[in-house]
Coordinates of C-alpha atoms and ligand atoms in Angstrom, one line a residue:
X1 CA 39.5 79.5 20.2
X2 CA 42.7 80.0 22.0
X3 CA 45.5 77.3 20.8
X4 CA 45.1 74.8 24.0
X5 CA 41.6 74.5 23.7
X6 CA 42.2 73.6 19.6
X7 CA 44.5 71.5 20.3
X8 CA 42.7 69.4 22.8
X9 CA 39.9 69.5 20.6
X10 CA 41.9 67.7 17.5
X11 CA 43.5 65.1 20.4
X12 CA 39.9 64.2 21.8
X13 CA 38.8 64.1 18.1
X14 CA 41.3 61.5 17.3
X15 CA 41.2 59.5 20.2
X16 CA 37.2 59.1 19.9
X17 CA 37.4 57.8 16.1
X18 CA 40.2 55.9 16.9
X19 CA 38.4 53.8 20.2
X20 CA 37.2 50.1 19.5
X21 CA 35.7 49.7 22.2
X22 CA 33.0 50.9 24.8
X23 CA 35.5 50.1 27.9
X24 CA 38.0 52.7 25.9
X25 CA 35.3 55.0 25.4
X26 CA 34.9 55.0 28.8
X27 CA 38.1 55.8 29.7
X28 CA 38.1 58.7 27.6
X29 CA 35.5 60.0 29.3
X30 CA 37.1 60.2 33.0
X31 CA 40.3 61.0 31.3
X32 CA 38.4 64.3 30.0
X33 CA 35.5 64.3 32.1
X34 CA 35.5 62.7 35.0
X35 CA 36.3 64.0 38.4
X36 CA 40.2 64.8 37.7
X37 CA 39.6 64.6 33.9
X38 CA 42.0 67.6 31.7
X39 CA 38.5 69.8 30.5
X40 CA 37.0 69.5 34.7
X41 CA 40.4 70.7 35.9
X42 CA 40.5 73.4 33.6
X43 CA 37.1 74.5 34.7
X44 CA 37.9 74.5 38.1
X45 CA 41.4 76.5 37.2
X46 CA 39.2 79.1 35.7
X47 CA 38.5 80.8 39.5
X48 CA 42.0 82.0 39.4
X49 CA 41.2 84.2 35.9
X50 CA 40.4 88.0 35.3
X51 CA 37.0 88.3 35.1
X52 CA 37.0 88.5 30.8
X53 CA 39.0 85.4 30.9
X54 CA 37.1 83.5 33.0
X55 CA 33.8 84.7 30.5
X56 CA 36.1 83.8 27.6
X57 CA 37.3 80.5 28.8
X58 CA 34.5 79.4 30.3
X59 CA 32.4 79.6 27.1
X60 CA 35.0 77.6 25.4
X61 CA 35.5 75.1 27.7
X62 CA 31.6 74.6 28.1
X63 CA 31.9 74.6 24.6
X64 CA 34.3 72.0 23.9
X65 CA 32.6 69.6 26.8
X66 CA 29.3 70.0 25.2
X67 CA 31.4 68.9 21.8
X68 CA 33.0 65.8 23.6
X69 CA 29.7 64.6 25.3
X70 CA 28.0 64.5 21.8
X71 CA 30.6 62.9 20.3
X72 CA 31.1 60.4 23.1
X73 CA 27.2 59.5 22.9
X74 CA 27.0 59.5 19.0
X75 CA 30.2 57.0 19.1
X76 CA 28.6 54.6 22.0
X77 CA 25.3 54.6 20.0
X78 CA 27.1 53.4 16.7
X79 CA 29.3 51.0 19.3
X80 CA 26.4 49.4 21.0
X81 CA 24.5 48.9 16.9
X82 CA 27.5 47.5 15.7
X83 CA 27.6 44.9 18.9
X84 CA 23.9 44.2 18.1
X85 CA 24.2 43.8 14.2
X86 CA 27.1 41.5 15.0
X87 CA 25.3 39.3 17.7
X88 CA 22.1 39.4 15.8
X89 CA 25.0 38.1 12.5
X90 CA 26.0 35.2 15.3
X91 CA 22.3 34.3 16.1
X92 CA 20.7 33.7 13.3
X93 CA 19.1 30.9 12.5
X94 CA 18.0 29.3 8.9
X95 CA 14.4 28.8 8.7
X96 CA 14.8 26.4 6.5
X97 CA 16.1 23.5 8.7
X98 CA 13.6 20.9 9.8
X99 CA 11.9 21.8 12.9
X100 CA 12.5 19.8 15.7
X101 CA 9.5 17.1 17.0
X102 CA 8.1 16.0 19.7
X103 CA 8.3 12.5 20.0
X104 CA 5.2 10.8 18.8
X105 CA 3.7 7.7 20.5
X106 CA 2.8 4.9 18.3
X107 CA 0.5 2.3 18.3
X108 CA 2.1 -1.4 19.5
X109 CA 2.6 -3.5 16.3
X110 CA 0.0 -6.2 17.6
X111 CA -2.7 -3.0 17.6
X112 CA -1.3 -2.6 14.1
X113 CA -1.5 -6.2 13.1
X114 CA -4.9 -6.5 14.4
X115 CA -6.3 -3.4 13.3
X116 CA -4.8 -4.7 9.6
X117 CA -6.7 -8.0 9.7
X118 CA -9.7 -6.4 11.0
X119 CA -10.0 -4.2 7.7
X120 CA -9.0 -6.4 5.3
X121 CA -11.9 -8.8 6.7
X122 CA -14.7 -5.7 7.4
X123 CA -13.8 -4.9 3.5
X124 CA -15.1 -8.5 2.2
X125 CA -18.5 -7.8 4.4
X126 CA -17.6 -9.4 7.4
X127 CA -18.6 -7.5 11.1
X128 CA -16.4 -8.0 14.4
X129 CA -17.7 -9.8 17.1
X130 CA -16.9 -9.8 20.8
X131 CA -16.8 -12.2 23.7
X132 CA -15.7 -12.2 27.5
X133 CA -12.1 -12.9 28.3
X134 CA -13.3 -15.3 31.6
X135 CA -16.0 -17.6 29.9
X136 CA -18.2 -20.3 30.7
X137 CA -16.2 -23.8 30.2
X138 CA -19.8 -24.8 28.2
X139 CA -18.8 -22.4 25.8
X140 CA -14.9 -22.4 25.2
X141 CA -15.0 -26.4 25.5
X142 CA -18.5 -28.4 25.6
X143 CA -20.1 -26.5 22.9
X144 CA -17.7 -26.7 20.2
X145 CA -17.3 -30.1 20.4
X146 CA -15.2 -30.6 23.6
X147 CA -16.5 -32.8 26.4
X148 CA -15.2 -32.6 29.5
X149 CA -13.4 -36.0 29.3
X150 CA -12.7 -35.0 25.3
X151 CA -8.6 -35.5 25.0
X152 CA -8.2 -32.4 22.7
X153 CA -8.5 -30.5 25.9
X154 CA -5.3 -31.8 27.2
X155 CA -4.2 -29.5 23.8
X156 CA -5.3 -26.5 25.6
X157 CA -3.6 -25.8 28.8
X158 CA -6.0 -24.2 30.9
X159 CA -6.4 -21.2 33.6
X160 CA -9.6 -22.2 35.9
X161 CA -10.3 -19.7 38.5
X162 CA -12.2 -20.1 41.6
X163 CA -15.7 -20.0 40.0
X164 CA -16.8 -23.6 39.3
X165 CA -17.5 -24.3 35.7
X166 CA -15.5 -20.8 34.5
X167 CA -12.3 -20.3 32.6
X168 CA -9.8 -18.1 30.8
X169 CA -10.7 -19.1 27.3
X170 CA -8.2 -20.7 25.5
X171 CA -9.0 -19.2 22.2
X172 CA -11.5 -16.9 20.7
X173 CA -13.5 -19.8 19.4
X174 CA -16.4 -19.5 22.0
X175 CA -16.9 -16.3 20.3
X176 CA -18.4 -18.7 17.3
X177 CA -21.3 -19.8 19.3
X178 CA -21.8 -16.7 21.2
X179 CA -22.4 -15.1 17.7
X180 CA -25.1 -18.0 16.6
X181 CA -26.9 -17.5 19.7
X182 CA -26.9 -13.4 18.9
X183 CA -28.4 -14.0 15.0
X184 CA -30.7 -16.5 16.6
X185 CA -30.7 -18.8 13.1
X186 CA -30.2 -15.8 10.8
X187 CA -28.3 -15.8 7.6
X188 CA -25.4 -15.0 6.5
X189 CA -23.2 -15.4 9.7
X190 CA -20.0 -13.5 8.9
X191 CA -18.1 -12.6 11.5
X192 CA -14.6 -11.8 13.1
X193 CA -14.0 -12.3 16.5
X194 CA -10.8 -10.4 17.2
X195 CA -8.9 -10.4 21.4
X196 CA -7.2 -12.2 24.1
X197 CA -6.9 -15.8 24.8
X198 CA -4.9 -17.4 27.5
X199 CA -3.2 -20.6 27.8
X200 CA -0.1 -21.9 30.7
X201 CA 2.3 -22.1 27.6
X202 CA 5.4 -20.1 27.9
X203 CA 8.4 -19.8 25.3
X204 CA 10.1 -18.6 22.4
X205 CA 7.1 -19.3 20.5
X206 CA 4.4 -19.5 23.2
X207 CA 3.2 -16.5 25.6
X208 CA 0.2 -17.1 28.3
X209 CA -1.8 -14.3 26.9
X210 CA -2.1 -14.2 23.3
X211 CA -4.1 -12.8 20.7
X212 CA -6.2 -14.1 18.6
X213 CA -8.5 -13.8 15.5
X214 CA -11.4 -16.0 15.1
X215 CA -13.7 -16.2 12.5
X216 CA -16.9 -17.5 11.4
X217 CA -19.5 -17.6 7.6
X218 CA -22.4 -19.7 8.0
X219 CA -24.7 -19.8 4.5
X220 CA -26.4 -22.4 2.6
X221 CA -24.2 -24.1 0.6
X222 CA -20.4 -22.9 2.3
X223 CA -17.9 -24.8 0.9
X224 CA -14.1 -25.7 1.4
X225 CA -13.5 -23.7 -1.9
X226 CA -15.4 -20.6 0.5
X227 CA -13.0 -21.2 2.8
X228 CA -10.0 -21.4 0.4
X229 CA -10.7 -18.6 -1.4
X230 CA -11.8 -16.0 1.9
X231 CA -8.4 -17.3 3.6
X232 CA -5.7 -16.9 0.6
X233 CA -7.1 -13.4 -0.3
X234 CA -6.7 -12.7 3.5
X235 CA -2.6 -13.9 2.9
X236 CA -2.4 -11.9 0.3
X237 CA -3.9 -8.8 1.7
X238 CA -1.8 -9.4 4.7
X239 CA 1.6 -10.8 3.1
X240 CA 1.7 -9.7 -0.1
X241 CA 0.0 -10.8 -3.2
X242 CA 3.1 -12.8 -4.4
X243 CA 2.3 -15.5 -1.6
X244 CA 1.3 -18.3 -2.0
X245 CA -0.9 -20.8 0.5
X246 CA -1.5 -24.6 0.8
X247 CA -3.9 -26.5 3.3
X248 CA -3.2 -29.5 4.8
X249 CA -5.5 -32.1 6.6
X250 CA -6.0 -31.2 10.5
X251 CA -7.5 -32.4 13.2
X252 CA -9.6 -29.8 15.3
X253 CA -12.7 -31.1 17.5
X254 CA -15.0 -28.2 16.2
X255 CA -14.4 -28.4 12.1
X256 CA -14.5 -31.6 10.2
X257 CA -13.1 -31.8 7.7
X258 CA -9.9 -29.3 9.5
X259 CA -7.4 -28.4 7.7
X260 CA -4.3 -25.8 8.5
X261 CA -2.8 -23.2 6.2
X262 CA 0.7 -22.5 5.4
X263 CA 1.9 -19.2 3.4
X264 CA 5.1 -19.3 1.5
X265 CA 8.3 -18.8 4.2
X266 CA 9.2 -15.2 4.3
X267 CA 12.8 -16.0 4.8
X268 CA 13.7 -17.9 1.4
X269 CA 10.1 -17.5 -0.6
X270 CA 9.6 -21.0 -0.8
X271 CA 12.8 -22.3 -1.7
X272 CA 13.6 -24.0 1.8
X273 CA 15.6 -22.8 4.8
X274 CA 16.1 -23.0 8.3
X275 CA 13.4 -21.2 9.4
X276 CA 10.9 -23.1 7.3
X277 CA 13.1 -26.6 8.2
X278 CA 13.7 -26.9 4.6
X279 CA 9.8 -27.3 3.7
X280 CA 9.5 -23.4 2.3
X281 CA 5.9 -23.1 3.7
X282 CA 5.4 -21.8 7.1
X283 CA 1.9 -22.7 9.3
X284 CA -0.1 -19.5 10.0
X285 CA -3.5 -20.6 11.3
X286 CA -6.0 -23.4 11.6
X287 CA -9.4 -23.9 10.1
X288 CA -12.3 -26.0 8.6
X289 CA -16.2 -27.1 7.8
X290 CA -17.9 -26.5 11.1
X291 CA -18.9 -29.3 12.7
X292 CA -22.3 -30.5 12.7
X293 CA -22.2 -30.5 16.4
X294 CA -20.9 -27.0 16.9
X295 CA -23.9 -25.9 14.5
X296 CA -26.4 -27.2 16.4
X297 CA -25.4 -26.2 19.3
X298 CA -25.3 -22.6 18.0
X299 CA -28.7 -23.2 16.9
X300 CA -28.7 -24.0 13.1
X301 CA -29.2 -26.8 11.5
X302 CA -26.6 -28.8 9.9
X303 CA -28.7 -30.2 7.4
X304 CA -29.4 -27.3 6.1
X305 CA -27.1 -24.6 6.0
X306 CA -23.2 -24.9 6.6
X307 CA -20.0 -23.1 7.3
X308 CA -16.3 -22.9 7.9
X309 CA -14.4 -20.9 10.9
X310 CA -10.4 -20.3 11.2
X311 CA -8.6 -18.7 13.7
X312 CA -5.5 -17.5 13.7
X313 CA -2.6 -16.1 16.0
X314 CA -2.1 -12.0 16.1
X315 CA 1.5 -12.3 17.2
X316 CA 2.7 -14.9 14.4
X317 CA 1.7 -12.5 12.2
X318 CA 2.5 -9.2 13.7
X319 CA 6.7 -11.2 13.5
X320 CA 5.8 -12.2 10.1
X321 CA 4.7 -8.6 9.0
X322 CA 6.8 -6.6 11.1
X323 CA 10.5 -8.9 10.6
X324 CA 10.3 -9.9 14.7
X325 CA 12.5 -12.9 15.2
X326 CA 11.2 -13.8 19.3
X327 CA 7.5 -13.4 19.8
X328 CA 8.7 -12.0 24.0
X329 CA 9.9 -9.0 22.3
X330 CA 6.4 -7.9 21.5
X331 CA 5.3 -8.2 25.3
X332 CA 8.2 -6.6 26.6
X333 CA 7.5 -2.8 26.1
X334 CA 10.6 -2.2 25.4
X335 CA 10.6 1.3 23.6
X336 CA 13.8 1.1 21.4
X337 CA 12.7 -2.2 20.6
X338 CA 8.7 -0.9 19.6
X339 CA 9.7 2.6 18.3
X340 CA 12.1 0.9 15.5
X341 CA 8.2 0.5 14.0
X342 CA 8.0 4.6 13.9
X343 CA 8.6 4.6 10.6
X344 CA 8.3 1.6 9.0
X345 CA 6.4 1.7 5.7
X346 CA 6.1 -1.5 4.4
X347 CA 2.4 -2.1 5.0
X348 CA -0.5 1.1 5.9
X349 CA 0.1 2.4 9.7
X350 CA -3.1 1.6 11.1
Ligands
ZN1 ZN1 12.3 -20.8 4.4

């Protein structure tokens, strides 16, 4: 190989290991190759040669481009893996971080509450029951004991529409003798009545809709110690089995004798605080015998079977369960408010 041609071929040599880059690669190519690169001009100089020359040259030339072209190719391939191994270095990822979620809906923490009464009362052999939200005025007042000029109504706020003789009920209680009628004088009646009532009350404490839980046992030979013992086991189910509960004389038109039960105060555990106004017990629902009045009206006879019914409100307990201070917040549906319930594990999510 004549000396030139050597020469070049150590220089290109060189200058290919020594490129970092694709850009310089490419510029090693035009400065070699391209158009008015050193190896094209020589080729083109190669016209002005004897004939052997020109044979001679030419092979080496053709030669040393062939050389350069490999070596240019060979270099960009290990370039471009090198870029990829790098980036693929920069991208990866660790499989062993926690994927990310979707967020989850949740059910509303007076679905929960409900839901959590329902089975603790379906597990001591009681069924549900249901009832109509706009009911017949017979049923939510006259029939349990409320006559029309009866003052306990003024107790219960009421929502009449524009059918005569028709209301919003004012508590699940109609539910009661709605279920009488449906066993049609057949024993046991044990039932739950869980869903809306509606009163024109409305603050901190009080909301127009509400929800309620009614129940009802009819046997022969119910007593207050029934009552006593279905209720506290229902606390404890619900609360915690460190509460305690006390009943104290009440008056309601469809129980007699009627009495109210208060659970130990969640804030101070009995001790006495503000929340409780220094008593340590806090009301959670009402209940009693069922009146004779109610019973025959529902079809059984009070001489010879009897009963006791409670019912008591969803939201009261939902705060008490779920550590809500204003019973709005749950109506609301404000969702950083509900989904500070995602996971809370202090009771089964229902
Ligand atoms: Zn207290």
């Amino acid at each position: 190989m004549d000396k030139q041609f050597e020469e070049w071929h150590t220089e290109i040599m060189q200058q290919i290991h020594a490129a970092q880059t694709l850009s310089e690669l490419q510029s090693l190519r035009s400065h070699w190759l391209g158009r008015r690169g050193i190896i094209t001009l020589a080729m083109k100089g190669l016209s002005s040669l004897s004939i052997e020359e020109r044979r001679s040259q030419g092979q080496q030339l053709n030669a040393l481009r062939e050389t350069v072209l490999d070596l240019l190719t060979s270099r960009q391939q290990e370039m471009e893996m090198a870029e990829e191994t790098t980036q693929l270095q920069r991208e990866q990822f660790d499989m062993t971080l926690p994927g990310s979620w979707p967020q989850t809906g949740l059910l509303h923490p007076i679905t929960r509450t409900r839901r959590f009464i329902e089975d603790v009362f379906l597990r001591m052999g009681f069924s549900l029951e249901y009832g109509p939200e706009i009911e017949h005025e017979w049923y939510n007042f006259e029939a349990l004991n409320m006559p029309a000029n009866h003052p306990a109504r003024d107790m219960q706020d009421s929502f009449f529409i524009n059918v005569p003789g028709m209301v919003l009920r004012t508590h699940t209680s109609p539910v009661q003798i709605r279920a009488m009628k449906k066993y049609q004088g057949r024993l046991p009646v044990r039932i739950i009545a869980p869903g809306r009532a509606f009163r024109r009350d409305d603050d901190a404490t009080h909301v127009p809709m509400f929800f309620q839980v009614e129940g009802l046992v009819i046997d022969h030979g119910i007593t207050l110690a029934d009552l006593k013992g279905t209720l506290t086991t229902m606390a404890q189910e619900l609360l915690g089995t460190d509460i305690r509960t006390r009943f104290r004389p009440s008056y309601f038109p469809f129980t007699e004798p009627s009495v109210e039960m208060d659970v130990t105060c969640a804030s101070c555990g009995g001790t006495g605080c503000r929340v409780c106004k220094g008593t340590g017990w806090v009301e959670i629902l009402g209940s009693g015998m069922v009146h004779p009045v109610v019973l025959t009206n529902g079809g059984y006879d009070p001489s010879q079977v009897s009963g006791f019914a409670f019912g008591l409100g969803i939201e009261r307990l939902a705060m008490r369960i779920f550590g809500i201070d204003d019973l709005r917040l749950l109506y609301q549906n404000d969702m950083q408010f509900l989904s500070q319930f995602q996971s809370y594990i202090g009771r089964p999510i229902l």
